[in-house]
Every structure is written in C-alpha cells, then in structure tokens.
PDB file of C-alpha atoms in Angstrom:
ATOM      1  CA  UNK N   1     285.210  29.671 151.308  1.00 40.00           C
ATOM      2  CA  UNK N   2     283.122  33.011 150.837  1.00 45.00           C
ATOM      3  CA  UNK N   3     284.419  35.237 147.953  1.00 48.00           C
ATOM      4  CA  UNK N   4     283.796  38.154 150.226  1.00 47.00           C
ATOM      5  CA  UNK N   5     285.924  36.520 152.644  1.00 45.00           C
ATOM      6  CA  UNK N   6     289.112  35.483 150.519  1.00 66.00           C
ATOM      7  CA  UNK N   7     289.269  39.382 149.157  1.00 78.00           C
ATOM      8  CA  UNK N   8     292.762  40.460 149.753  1.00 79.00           C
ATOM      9  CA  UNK N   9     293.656  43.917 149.085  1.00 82.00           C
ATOM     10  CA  UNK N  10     297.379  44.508 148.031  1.00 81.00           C
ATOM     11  CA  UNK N  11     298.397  48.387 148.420  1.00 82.00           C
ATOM     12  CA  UNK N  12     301.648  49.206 146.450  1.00 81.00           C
ATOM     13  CA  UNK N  13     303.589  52.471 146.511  1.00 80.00           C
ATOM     14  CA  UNK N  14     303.883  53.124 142.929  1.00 75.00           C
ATOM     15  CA  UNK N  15     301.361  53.301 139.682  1.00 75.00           C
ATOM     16  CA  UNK N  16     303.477  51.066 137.501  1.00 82.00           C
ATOM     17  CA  UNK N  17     306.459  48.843 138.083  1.00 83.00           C
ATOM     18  CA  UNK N  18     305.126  47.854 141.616  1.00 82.00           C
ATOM     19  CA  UNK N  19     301.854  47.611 140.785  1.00 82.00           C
ATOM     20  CA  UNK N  20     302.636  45.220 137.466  1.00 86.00           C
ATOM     21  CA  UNK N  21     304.638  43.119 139.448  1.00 86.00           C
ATOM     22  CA  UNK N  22     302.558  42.351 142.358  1.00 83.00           C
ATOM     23  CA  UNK N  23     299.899  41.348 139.798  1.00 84.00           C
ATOM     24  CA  UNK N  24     302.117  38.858 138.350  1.00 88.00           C
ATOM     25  CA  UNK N  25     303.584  37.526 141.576  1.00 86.00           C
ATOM     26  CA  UNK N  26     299.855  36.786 142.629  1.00 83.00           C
ATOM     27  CA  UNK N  27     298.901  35.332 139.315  1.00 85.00           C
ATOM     28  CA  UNK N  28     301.616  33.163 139.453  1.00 89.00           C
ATOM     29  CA  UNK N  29     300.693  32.056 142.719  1.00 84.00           C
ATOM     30  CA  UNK N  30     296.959  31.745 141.751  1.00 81.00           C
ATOM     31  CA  UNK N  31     295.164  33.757 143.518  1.00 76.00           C
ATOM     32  CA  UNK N  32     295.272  36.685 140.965  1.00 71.00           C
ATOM     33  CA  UNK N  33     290.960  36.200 141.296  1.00 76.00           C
ATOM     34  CA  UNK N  34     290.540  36.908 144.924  1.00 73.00           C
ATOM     35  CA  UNK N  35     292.938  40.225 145.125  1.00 77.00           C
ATOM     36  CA  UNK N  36     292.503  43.638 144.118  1.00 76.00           C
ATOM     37  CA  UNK N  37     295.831  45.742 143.706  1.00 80.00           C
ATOM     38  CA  UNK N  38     295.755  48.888 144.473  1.00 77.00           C
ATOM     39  CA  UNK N  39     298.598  51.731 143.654  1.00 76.00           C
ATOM     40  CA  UNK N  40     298.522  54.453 146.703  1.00 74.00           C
ATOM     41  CA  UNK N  41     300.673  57.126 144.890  1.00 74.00           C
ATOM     42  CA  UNK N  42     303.035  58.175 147.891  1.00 72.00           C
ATOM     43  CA  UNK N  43     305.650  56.525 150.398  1.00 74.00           C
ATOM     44  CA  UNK N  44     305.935  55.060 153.435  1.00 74.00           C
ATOM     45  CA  UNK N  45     306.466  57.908 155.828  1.00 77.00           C
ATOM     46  CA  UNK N  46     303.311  59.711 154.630  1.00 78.00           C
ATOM     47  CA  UNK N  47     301.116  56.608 155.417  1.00 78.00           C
ATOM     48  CA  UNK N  48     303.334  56.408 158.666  1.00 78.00           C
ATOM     49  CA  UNK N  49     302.581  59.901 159.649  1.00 79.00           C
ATOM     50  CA  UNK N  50     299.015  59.525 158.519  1.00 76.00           C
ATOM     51  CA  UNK N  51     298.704  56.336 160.976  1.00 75.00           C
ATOM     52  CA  UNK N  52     300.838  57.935 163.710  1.00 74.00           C
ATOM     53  CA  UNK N  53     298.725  61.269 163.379  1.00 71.00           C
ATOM     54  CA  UNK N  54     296.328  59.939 166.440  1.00 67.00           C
ATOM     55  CA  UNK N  55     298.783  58.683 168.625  1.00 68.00           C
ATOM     56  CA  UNK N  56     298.660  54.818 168.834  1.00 74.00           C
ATOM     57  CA  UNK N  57     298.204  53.049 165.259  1.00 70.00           C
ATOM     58  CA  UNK N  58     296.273  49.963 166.391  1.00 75.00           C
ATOM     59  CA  UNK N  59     293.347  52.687 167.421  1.00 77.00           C
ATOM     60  CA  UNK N  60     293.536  53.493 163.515  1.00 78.00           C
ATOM     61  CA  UNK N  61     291.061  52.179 161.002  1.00 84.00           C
ATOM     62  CA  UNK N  62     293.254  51.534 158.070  1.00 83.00           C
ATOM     63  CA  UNK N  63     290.770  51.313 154.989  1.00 87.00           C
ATOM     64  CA  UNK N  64     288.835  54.409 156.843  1.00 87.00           C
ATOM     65  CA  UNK N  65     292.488  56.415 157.055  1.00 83.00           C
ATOM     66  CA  UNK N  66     293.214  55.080 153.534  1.00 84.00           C
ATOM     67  CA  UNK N  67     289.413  56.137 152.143  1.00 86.00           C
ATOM     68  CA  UNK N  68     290.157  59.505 153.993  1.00 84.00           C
ATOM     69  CA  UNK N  69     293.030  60.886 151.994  1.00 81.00           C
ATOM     70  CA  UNK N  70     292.428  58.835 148.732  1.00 83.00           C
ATOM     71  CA  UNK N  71     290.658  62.037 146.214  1.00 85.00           C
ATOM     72  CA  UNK N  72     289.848  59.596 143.530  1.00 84.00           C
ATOM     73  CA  UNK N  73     286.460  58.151 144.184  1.00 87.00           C
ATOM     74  CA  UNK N  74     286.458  54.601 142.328  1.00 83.00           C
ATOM     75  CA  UNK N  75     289.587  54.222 145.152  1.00 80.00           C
ATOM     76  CA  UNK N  76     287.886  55.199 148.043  1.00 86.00           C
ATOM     77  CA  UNK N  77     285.141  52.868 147.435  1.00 88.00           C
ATOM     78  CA  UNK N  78     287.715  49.699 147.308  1.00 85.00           C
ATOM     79  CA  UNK N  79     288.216  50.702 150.834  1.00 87.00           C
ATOM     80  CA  UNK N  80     284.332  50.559 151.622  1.00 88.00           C
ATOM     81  CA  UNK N  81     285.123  46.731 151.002  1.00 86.00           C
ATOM     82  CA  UNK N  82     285.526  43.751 153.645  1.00 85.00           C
ATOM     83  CA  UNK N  83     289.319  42.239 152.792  1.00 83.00           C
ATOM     84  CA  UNK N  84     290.328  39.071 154.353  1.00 83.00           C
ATOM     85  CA  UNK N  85     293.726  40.112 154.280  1.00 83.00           C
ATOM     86  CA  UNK N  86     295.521  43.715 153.361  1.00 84.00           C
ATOM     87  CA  UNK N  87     298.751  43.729 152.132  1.00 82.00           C
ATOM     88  CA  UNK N  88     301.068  46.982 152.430  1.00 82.00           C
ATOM     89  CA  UNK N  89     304.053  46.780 149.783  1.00 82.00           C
ATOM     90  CA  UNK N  90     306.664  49.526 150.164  1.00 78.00           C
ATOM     91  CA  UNK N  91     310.337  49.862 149.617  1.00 75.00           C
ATOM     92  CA  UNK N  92     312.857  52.030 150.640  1.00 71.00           C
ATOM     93  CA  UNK N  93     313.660  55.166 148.393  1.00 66.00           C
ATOM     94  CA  UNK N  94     316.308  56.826 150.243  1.00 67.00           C
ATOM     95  CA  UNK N  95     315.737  60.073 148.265  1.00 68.00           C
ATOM     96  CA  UNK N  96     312.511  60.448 150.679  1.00 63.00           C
ATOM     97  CA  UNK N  97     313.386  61.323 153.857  1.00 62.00           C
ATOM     98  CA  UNK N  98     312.030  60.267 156.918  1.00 60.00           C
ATOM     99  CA  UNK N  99     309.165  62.426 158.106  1.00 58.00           C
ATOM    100  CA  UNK N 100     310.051  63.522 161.548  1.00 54.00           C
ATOM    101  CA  UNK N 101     307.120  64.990 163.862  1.00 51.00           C
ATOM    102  CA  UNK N 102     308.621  67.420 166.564  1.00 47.00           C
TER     103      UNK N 102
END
C-alpha cells in the first residue's frame, strides 16, 4: 500500500497525557510509522461549535476547519496532508460546559 495512503492522523485533546498515550497504544499495535499524533489544545464543544458554525457538518472540510483556527504553522501544514484515516480522541471533562448557540 502507498505511504501517502496509510497516513492516519490521530487528533487528541490534550498536549501530554493524551497525546503520550495514543502514541503508545499505536506503537503497540504497530502502526506507530504510518500515524502522526497531533495535540489540538481545546475540547470538544469548541471543535463542535467550530463544525456546527456553517450549519450542516458533512458540508465542513475538517483538515481546512482544523488548518483555519490552528496559529502554529508546523500544525497547520499537517493538515495540508492527504490522511487515509483521521482519528478524533476526546473525553468528557465535565468542568467544560457544553457550548450552547442561541
């Protein structure tokens, strides 16, 4: 299979714990080559509101939305990338509320 092809780009919420452990879970699995894991410093109901912003999230370009509000540039040019698969690891922190729009 095409390197290009078998890219899969893991985006975790936070800079350290999640971010060290979903490089170990995918070196233990072996395919620790053919991902790049990438910390995106906020929660899940900013990149919700960020996908919801245009109405209907299947009409959203992920990596484009993600390159958008990403200020460091070594980041936004993982997103220029072609990913066989993208990966979105979050978990709840119920000290973040839910971002309701109104």
């Amino acid at each position: 299979m095409d390197k290009e092809k078998s890219q899969i780009l893991v985006l975790v919420e936070g800079n350290k714990t999640d971010y060290n452990l979903m490089n170990k879970l995918l070196e233990i699995y072996g395919i620790s080559d053919s991902h790049e894991v990438v910390s995106y410093h906020t929660n899940i109901y900013t990149l919700y509101q960020e996908m919801f912003q245009e109405g209907d999230p299947a009409s959203v370009d992920l990596l484009q939305n993600l390159k958008e509000h990403e200020p460091n540039p070594h980041l936004k040019e993982l997103f220029d990338r072609r990913y066989s698969d993208i990966l979105l690891i979050f978990d709840l922190d119920p000290q973040d509320p839910p971002i309701l729009s109104g």
